[in-house]
Short mmCIF file of C-alpha atoms and ligand atoms in Angstrom, two decimals:
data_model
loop_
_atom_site.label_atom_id
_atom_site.label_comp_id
_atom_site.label_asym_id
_atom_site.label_seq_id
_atom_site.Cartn_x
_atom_site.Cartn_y
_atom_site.Cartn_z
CA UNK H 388 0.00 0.00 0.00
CA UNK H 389 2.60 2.60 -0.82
CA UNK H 390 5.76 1.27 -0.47
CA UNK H 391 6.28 -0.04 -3.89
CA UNK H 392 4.65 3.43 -5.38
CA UNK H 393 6.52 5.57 -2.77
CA UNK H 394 9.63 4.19 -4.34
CA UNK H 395 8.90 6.44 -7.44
CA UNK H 396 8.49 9.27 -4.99
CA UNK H 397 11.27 11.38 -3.77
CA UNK H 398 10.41 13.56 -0.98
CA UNK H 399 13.80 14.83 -0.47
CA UNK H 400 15.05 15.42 -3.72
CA UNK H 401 14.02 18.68 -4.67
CA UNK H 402 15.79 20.50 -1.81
CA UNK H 403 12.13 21.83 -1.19
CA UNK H 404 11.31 21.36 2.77
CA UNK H 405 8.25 18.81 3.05
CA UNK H 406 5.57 20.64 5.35
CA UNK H 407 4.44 18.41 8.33
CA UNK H 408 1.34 17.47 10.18
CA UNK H 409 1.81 15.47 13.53
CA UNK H 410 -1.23 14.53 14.83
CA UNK H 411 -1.06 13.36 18.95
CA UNK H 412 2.15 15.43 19.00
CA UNK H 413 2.00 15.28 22.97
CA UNK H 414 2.66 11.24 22.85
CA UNK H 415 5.34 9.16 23.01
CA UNK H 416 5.79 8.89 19.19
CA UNK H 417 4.54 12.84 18.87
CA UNK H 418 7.37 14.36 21.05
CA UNK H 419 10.23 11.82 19.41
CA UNK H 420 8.95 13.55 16.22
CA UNK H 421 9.38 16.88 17.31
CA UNK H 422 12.68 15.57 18.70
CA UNK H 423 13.70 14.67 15.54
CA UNK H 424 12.50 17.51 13.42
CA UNK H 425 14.49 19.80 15.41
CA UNK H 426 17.46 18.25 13.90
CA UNK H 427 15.97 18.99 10.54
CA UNK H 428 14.70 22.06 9.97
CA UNK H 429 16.37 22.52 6.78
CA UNK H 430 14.54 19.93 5.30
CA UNK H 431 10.96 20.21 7.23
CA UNK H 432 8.72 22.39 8.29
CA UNK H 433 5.90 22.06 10.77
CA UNK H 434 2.72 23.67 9.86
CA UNK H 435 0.28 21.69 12.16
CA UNK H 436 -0.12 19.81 15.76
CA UNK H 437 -2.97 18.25 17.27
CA UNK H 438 -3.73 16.65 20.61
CA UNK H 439 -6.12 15.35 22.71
CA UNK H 440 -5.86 16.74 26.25
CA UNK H 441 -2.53 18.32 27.52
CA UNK H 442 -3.07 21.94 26.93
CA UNK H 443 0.35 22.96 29.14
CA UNK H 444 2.28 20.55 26.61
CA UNK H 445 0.81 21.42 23.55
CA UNK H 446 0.54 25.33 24.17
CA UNK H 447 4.80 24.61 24.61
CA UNK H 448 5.49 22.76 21.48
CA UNK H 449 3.03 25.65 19.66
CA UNK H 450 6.05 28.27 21.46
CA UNK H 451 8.70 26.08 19.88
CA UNK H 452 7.49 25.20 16.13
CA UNK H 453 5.18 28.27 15.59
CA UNK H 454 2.28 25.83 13.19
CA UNK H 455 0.40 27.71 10.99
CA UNK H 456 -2.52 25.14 12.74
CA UNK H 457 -3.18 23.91 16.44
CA UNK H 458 -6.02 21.84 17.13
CA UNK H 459 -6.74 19.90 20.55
CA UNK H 460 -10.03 18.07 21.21
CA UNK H 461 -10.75 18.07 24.73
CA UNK H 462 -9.07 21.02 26.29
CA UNK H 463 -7.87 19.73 30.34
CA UNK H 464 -7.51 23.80 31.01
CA UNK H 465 -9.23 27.02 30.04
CA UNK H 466 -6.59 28.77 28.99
CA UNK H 467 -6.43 27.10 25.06
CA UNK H 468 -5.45 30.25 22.55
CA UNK H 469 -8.39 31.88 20.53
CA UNK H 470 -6.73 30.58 17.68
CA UNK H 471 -6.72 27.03 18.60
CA UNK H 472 -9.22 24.74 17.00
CA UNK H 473 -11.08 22.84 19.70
CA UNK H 474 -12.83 19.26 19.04
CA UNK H 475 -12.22 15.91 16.81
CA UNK H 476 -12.75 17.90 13.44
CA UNK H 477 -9.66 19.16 14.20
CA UNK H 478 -7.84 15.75 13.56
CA UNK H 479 -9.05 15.87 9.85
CA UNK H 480 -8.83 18.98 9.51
CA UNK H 481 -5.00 19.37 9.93
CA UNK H 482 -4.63 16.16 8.17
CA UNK H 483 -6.44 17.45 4.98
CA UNK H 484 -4.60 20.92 4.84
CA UNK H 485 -3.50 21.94 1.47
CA UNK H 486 -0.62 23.41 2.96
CA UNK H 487 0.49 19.66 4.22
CA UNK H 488 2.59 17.37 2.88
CA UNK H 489 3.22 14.77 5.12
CA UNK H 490 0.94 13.63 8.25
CA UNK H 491 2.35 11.86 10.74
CA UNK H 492 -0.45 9.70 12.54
CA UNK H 493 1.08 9.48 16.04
CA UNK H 494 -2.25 8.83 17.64
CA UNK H 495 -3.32 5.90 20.01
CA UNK H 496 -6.22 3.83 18.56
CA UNK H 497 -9.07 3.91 16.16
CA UNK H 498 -9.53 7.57 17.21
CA UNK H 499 -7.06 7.81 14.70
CA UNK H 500 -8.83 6.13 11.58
CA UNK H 501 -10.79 9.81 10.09
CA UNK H 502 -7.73 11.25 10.04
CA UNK H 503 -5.88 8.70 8.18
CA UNK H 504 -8.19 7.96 5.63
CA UNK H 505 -9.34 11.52 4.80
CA UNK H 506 -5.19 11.95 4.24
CA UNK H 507 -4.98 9.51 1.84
CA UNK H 508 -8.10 10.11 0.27
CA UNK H 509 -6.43 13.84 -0.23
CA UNK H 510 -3.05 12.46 -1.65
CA UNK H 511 -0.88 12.80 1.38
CA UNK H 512 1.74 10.59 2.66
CA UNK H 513 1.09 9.61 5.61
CA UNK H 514 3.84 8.38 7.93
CA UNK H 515 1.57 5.87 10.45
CA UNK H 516 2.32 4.62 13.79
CA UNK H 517 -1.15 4.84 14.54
CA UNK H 518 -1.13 0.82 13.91
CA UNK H 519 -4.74 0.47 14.94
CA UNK H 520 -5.86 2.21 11.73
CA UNK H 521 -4.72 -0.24 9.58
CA UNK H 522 -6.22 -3.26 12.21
CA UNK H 523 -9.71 -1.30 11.89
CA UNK H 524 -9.75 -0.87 8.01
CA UNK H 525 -7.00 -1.57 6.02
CA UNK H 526 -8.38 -2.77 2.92
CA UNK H 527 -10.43 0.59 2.84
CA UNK H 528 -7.08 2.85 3.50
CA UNK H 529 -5.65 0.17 0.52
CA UNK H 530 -8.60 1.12 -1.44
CA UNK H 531 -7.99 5.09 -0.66
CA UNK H 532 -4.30 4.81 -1.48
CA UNK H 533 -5.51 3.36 -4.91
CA UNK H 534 -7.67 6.32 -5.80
CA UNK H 535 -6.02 8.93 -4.87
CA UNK H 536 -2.21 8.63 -5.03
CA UNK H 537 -2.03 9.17 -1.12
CA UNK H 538 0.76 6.29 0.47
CA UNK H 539 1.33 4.65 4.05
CA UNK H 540 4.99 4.76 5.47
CA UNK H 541 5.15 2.79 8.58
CA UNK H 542 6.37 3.90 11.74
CA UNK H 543 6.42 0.95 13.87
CA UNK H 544 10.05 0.21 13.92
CA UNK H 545 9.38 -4.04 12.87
CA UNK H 546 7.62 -2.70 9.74
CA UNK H 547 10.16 0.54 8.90
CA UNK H 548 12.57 -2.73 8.84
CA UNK H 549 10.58 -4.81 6.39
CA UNK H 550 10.14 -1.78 4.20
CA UNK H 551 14.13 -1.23 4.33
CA UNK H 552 14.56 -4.88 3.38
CA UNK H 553 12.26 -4.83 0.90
CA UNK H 554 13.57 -2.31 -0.99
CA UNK H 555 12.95 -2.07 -4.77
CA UNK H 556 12.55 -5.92 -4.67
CA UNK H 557 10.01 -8.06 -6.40
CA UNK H 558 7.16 -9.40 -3.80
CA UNK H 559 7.12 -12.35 -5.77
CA UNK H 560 10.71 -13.10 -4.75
CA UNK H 561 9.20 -12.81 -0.63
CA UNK H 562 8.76 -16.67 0.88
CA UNK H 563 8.30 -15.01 4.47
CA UNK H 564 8.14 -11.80 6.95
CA UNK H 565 9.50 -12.78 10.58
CA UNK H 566 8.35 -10.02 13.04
CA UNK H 567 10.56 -9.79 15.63
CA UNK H 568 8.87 -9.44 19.51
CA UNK H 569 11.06 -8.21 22.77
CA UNK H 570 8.90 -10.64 24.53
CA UNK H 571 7.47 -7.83 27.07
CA UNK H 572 7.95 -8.29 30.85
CA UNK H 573 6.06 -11.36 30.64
CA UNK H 574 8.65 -13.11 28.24
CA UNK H 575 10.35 -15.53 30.72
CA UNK H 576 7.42 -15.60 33.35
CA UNK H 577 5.40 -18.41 33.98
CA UNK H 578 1.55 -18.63 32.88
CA UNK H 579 0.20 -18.79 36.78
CA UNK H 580 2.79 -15.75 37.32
CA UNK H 581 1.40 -13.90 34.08
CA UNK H 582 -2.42 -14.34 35.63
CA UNK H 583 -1.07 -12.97 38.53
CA UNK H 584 0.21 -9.69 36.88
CA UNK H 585 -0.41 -6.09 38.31
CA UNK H 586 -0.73 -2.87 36.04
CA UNK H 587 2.88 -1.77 37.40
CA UNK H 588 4.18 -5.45 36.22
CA UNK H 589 2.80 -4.49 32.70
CA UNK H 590 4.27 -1.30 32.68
CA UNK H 591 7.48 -2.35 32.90
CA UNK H 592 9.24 -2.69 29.46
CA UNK H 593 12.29 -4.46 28.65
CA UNK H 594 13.85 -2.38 25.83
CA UNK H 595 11.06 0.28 24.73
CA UNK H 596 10.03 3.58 26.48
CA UNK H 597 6.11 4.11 24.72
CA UNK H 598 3.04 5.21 25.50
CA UNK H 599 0.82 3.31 28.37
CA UNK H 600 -1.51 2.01 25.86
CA UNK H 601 1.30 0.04 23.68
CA UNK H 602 3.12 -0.33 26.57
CA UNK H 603 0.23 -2.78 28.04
CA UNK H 604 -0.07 -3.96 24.98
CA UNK H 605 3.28 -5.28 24.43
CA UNK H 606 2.94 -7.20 27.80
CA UNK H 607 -0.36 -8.97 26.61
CA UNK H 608 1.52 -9.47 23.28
CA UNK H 609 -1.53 -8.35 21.59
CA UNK H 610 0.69 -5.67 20.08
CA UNK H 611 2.36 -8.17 18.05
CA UNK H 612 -1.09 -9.29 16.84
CA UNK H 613 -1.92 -5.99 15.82
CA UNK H 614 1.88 -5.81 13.79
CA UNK H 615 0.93 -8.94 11.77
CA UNK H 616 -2.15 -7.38 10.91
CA UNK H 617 -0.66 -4.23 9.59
CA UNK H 618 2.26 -5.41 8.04
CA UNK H 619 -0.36 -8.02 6.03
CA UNK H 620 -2.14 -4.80 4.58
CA UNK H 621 0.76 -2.57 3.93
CA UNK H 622 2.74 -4.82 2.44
CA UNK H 623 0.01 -7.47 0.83
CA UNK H 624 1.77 -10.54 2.48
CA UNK H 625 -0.24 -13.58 2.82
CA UNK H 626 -1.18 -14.36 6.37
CA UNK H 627 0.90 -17.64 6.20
CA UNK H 628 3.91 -15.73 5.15
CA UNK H 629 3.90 -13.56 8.28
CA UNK H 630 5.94 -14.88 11.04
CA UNK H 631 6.49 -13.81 14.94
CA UNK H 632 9.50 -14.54 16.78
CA UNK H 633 10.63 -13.70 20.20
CA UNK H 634 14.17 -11.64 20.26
CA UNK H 635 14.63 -10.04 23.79
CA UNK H 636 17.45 -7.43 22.81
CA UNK H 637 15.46 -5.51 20.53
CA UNK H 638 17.99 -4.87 18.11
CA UNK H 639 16.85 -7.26 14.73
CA UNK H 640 13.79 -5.11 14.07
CA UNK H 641 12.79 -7.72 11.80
CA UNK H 642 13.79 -9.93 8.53
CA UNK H 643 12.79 -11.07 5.20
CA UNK H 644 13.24 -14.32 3.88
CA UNK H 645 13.05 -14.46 0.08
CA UNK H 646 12.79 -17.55 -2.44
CA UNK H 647 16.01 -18.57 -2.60
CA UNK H 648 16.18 -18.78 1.19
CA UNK H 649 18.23 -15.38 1.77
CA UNK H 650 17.31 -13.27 4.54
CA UNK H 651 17.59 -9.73 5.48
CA UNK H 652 17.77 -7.95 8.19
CA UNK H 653 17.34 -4.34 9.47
CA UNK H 654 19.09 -3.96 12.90
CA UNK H 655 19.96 -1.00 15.22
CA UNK H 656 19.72 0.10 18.77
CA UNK H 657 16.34 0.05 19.98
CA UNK H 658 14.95 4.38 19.42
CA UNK H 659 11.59 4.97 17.33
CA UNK H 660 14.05 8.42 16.17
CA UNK H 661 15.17 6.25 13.00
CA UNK H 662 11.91 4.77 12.09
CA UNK H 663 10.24 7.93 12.33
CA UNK H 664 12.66 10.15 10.43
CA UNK H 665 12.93 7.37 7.76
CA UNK H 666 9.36 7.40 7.29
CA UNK H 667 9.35 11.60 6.69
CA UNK H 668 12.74 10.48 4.21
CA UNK H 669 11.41 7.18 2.51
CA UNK H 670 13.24 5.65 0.41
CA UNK H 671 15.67 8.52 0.93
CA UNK H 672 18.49 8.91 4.17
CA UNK H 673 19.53 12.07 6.06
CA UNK H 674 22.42 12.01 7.82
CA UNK H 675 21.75 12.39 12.01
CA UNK H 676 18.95 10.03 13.10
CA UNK H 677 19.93 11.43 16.51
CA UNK H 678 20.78 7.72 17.26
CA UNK H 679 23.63 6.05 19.05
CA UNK H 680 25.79 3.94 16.27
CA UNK H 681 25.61 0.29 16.55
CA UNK H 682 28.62 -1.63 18.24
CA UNK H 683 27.70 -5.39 17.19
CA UNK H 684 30.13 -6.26 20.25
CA UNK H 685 28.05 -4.56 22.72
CA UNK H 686 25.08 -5.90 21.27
CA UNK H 687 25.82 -9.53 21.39
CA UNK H 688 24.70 -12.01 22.13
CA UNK H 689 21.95 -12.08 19.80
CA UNK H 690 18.77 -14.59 20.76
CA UNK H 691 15.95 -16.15 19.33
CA UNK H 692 13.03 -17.76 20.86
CA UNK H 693 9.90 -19.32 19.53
CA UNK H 694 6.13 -17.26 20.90
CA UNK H 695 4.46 -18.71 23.70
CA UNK H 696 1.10 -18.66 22.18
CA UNK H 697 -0.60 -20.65 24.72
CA UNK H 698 0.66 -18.88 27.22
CA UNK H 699 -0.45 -14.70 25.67
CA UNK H 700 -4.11 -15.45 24.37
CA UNK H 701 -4.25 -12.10 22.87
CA UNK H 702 -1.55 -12.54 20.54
CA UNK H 703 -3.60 -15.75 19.38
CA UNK H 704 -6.62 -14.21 19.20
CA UNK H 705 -5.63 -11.31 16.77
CA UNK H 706 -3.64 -13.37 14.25
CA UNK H 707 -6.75 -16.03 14.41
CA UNK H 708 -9.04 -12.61 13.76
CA UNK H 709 -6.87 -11.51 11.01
CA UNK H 710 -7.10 -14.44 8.64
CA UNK H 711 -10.62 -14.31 9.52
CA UNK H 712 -10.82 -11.53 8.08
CA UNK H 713 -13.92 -9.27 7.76
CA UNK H 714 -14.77 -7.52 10.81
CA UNK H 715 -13.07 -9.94 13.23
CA UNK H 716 -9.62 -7.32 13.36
CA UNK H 717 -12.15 -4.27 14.48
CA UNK H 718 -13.46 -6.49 16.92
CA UNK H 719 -10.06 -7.94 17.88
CA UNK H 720 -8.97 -4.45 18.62
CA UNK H 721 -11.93 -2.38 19.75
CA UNK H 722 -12.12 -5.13 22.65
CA UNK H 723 -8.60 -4.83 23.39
CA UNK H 724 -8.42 -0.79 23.65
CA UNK H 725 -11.43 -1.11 25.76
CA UNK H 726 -9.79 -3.96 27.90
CA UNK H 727 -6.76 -2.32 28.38
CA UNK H 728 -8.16 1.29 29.48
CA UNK H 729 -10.33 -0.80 31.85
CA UNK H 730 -6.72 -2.19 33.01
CA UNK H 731 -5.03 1.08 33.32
CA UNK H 732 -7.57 2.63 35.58
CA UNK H 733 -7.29 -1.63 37.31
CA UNK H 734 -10.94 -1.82 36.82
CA UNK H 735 -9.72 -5.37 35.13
CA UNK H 736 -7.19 -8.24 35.83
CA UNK H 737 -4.45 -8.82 33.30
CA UNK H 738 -5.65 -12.42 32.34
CA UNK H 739 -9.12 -10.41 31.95
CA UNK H 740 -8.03 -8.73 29.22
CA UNK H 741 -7.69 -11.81 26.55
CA UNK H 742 -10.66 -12.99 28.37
CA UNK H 743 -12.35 -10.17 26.99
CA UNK H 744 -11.57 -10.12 23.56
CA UNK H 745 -12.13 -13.70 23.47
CA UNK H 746 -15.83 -13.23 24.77
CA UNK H 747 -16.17 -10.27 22.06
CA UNK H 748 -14.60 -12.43 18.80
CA UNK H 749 -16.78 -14.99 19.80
CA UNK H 750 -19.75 -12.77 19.45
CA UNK H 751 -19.07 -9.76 16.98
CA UNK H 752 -16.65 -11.71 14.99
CA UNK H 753 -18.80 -12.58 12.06
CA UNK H 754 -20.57 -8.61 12.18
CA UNK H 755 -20.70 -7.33 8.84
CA UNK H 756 -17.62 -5.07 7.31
CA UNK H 757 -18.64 -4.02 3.98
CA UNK H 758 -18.11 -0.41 4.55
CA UNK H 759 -16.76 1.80 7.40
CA UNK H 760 -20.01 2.11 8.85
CA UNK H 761 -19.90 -0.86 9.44
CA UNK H 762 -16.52 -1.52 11.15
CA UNK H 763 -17.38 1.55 13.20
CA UNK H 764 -20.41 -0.33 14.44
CA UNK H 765 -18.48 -3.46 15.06
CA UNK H 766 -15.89 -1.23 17.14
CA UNK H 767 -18.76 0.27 19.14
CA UNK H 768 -20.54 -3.06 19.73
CA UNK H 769 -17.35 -5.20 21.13
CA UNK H 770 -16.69 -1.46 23.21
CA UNK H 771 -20.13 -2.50 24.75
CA UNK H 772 -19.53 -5.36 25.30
CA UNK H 773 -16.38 -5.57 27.22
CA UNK H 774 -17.83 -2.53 29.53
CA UNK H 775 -21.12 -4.67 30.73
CA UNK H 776 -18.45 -7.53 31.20
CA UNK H 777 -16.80 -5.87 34.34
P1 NAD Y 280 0.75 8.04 23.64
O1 NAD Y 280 -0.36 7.63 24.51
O2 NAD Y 280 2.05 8.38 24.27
O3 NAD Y 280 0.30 9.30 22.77
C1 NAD Y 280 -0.91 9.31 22.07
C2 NAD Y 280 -1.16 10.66 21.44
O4 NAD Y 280 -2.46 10.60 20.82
C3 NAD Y 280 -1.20 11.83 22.41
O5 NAD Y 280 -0.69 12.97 21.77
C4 NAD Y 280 -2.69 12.03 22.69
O6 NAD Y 280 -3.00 13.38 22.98
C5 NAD Y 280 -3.30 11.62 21.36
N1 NAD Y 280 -4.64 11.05 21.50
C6 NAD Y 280 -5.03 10.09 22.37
N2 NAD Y 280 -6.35 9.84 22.22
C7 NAD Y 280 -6.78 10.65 21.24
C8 NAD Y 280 -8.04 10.88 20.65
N3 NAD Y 280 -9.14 10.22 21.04
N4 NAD Y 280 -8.12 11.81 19.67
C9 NAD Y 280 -7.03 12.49 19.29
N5 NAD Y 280 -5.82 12.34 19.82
C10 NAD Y 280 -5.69 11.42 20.78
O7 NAD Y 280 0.94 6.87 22.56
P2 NAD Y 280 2.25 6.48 21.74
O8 NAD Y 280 3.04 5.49 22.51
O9 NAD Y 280 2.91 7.70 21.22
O10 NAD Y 280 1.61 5.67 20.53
C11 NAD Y 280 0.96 6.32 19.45
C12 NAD Y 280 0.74 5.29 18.34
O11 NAD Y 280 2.01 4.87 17.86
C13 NAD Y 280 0.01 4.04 18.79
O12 NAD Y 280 -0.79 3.57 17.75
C14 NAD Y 280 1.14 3.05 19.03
O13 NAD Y 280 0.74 1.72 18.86
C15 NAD Y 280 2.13 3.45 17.95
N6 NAD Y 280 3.53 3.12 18.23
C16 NAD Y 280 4.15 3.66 19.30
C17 NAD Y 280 5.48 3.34 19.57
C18 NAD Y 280 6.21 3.98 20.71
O14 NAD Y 280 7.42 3.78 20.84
N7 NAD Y 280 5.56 4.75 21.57
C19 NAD Y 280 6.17 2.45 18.72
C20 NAD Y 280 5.49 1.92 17.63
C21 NAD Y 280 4.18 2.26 17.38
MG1 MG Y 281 6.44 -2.18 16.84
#
């Protein structure tokens, strides 16, 4: 869905700065960006920000970039700027700007779908680490790419790697993906210890600093669900051909195998700065990622581990509601963001979480998806029905 058309597209070429949009700029993935196009103003410019809640934060970045655009939909304060634009239009609002060239989709869950879709559908690139969007509907952000030139560069560091090792090459020549997985927290526990879990247990990552929601997430292993899903749609890999394996050290980001049994790698220290400046450069490099350099000494030893599937029911949950297809992935992740905020504010065990989204696939799984009405009503409906679970 873009990378093999965003070959033919140069963003750097030109000298010409690119003019960014970073939507959830306050984030994890939002303030690396702003990190990293700090070191770049030569080549970028930022005309727009967005963010849910934290006016302080926001009102500071505003102070630093000077957008032409600042939107924020639920205000925490009362002092947001007479200039500001207040609610969710905001979200596709700055995405759709004609004055915008790339939009960077930092935001946390389906809140995040609008905004994607209505920048494809007006020809941007959009540089996505807001996974869930292509979980929710990714053969209708396939299907907006197709009309209207817009492309997807991923983010997520596992699928910035593919995309690297890809390259120019043929997807015919592809036997396999292999996502690579830290494991989480969870990785060497056993399953009466995982049941056992508290919300400070899952917030405790082994190699990645993120956002609580991806954070959880990544303890569940339900974010490597949600990885197999999107790489399937942006890169049009056959469920069968997408592979998970457990490397604690974070540092393969992930392979591809090809026919004639070569594989590639992408590895690096573990920092979202590369992935997200290579998706504003794709298929172009800057110099200065801001990263530390890689000492292969100091990285080894290098491990590999097969998933414990029986052990992290939400990671087999979403790859079984992947290859079903349909509108078992909206389910599949609707359930789990509602889960997991129910877990945050420990309304809900940790095992209660898979527990959930099983109860919800079982359901919703078979709801129709023939349009995003649909999938929106899906979402809603396995929302529901985790909330009268608890
Ligand atoms: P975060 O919680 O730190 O930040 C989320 C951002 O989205 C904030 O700016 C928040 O204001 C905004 N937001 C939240 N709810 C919103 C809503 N309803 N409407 C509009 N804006 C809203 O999350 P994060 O860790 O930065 O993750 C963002 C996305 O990137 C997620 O999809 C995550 O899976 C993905 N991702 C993150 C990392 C990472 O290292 N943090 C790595 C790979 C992928
Ligand atoms: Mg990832």
């Amino acid at each position: 869905m873009s990378p093999q058309s965003a070959m033919n597209r140069s963003p750097m070429a030109d000298g010409v700065k690119r003019r960014v949009a970073i939507l959830g700029s306050t984030g994890s993935i939002g303030t690396t960006a702003l990190r990293v196009l700090a070191r770049h103003r030569d080549r970028f410019s930022i005309v727009a920000l967005t963010a849910f809640s934290n006016t302080a934060l926001l009102r500071e970045q505003a102070r630093d970039t000077s957008p032409v655009f600042v939107g924020i939909v639920s205000p925490n304060g009362t002092d947001v700027p007479n200039d500001w634009r207040i609610g969710p239009d905001a979200l596709v609002e700055s995405a759709t700007r004609d004055d915008v060239d790339i939009v960077l989709n930092a935001i946390v869950g389906a809140a995040g779908l609008d905004a994607t879709l209505a920048a494809l559908e007006a020809g941007k690139r959009v540089a996505l680490a807001n996974k869930e969007t292509l979980v929710v509907a990714g053969a209708l952000a396939a299907a907006a790419c197709e009309r209207s030139g817009g492309e997807i560069i991923p983010v997520d560091s596992e699928h910035s790697a593919i995309l690297q090792c890809l390259g120019r090459r043929n997807r015919r020549d592809v036997r396999r993906l292999v996502i690579t997985a830290s494991g989480g927290p969870f990785r060497t526990w056993s399953a009466g210890q995982i049941a056992g879990a508290t919300l400070a247990d899952a917030l405790q990552h082994p190699t990645w600093s993120m956002g609580r929601k991806i954070t959880v997430d990544s303890a569940t292993l339900a974010n490597k669900a949600l990885e197999v899903i999107e790489a399937h749609f942006l890169f049009g890999i056959p469920y069968d051909q997408i592979e998970v394996v457990v490397h604690p050290q974070s540092i393969v980001h992930s392979m591809v195998e090809f026919v004639d049994g070569s594989v590639l790698a992408q590895m690096g220290v573990p920092s979202m700065e590369l992935p997200v400046l290579y998706a504003l450069t794709h298929p172009e490099r800057v110099a200065d990622a801001g990263v530390p350099r890689f000492d292969p000494v100091a990285a080894s030893p290098l491990t590999f581990e097969p998933v414990r599937l029986a052990d992290f029911p939400a990671l087999r949950l979403g790859l079984e509601a992947g290859r079903a297809s349909g509108a078992a992935p909206a389910v599949f992740n609707a359930a789990n963001e509602q889960a997991v905020a129910l877990f945050l504010e420990e309304r809900m065990t940790f095992s209660q979480i898979g527990e959930s989204i099983a109860a919800a696939l079982d359901t919703l799984g078979g709801a129709p998806a023939h349009d995003k009405a649909a999938l929106l009503a899906a979402d809603a409906a396995a929302r529901t029905l985790v909330l009268e679970r608890v």
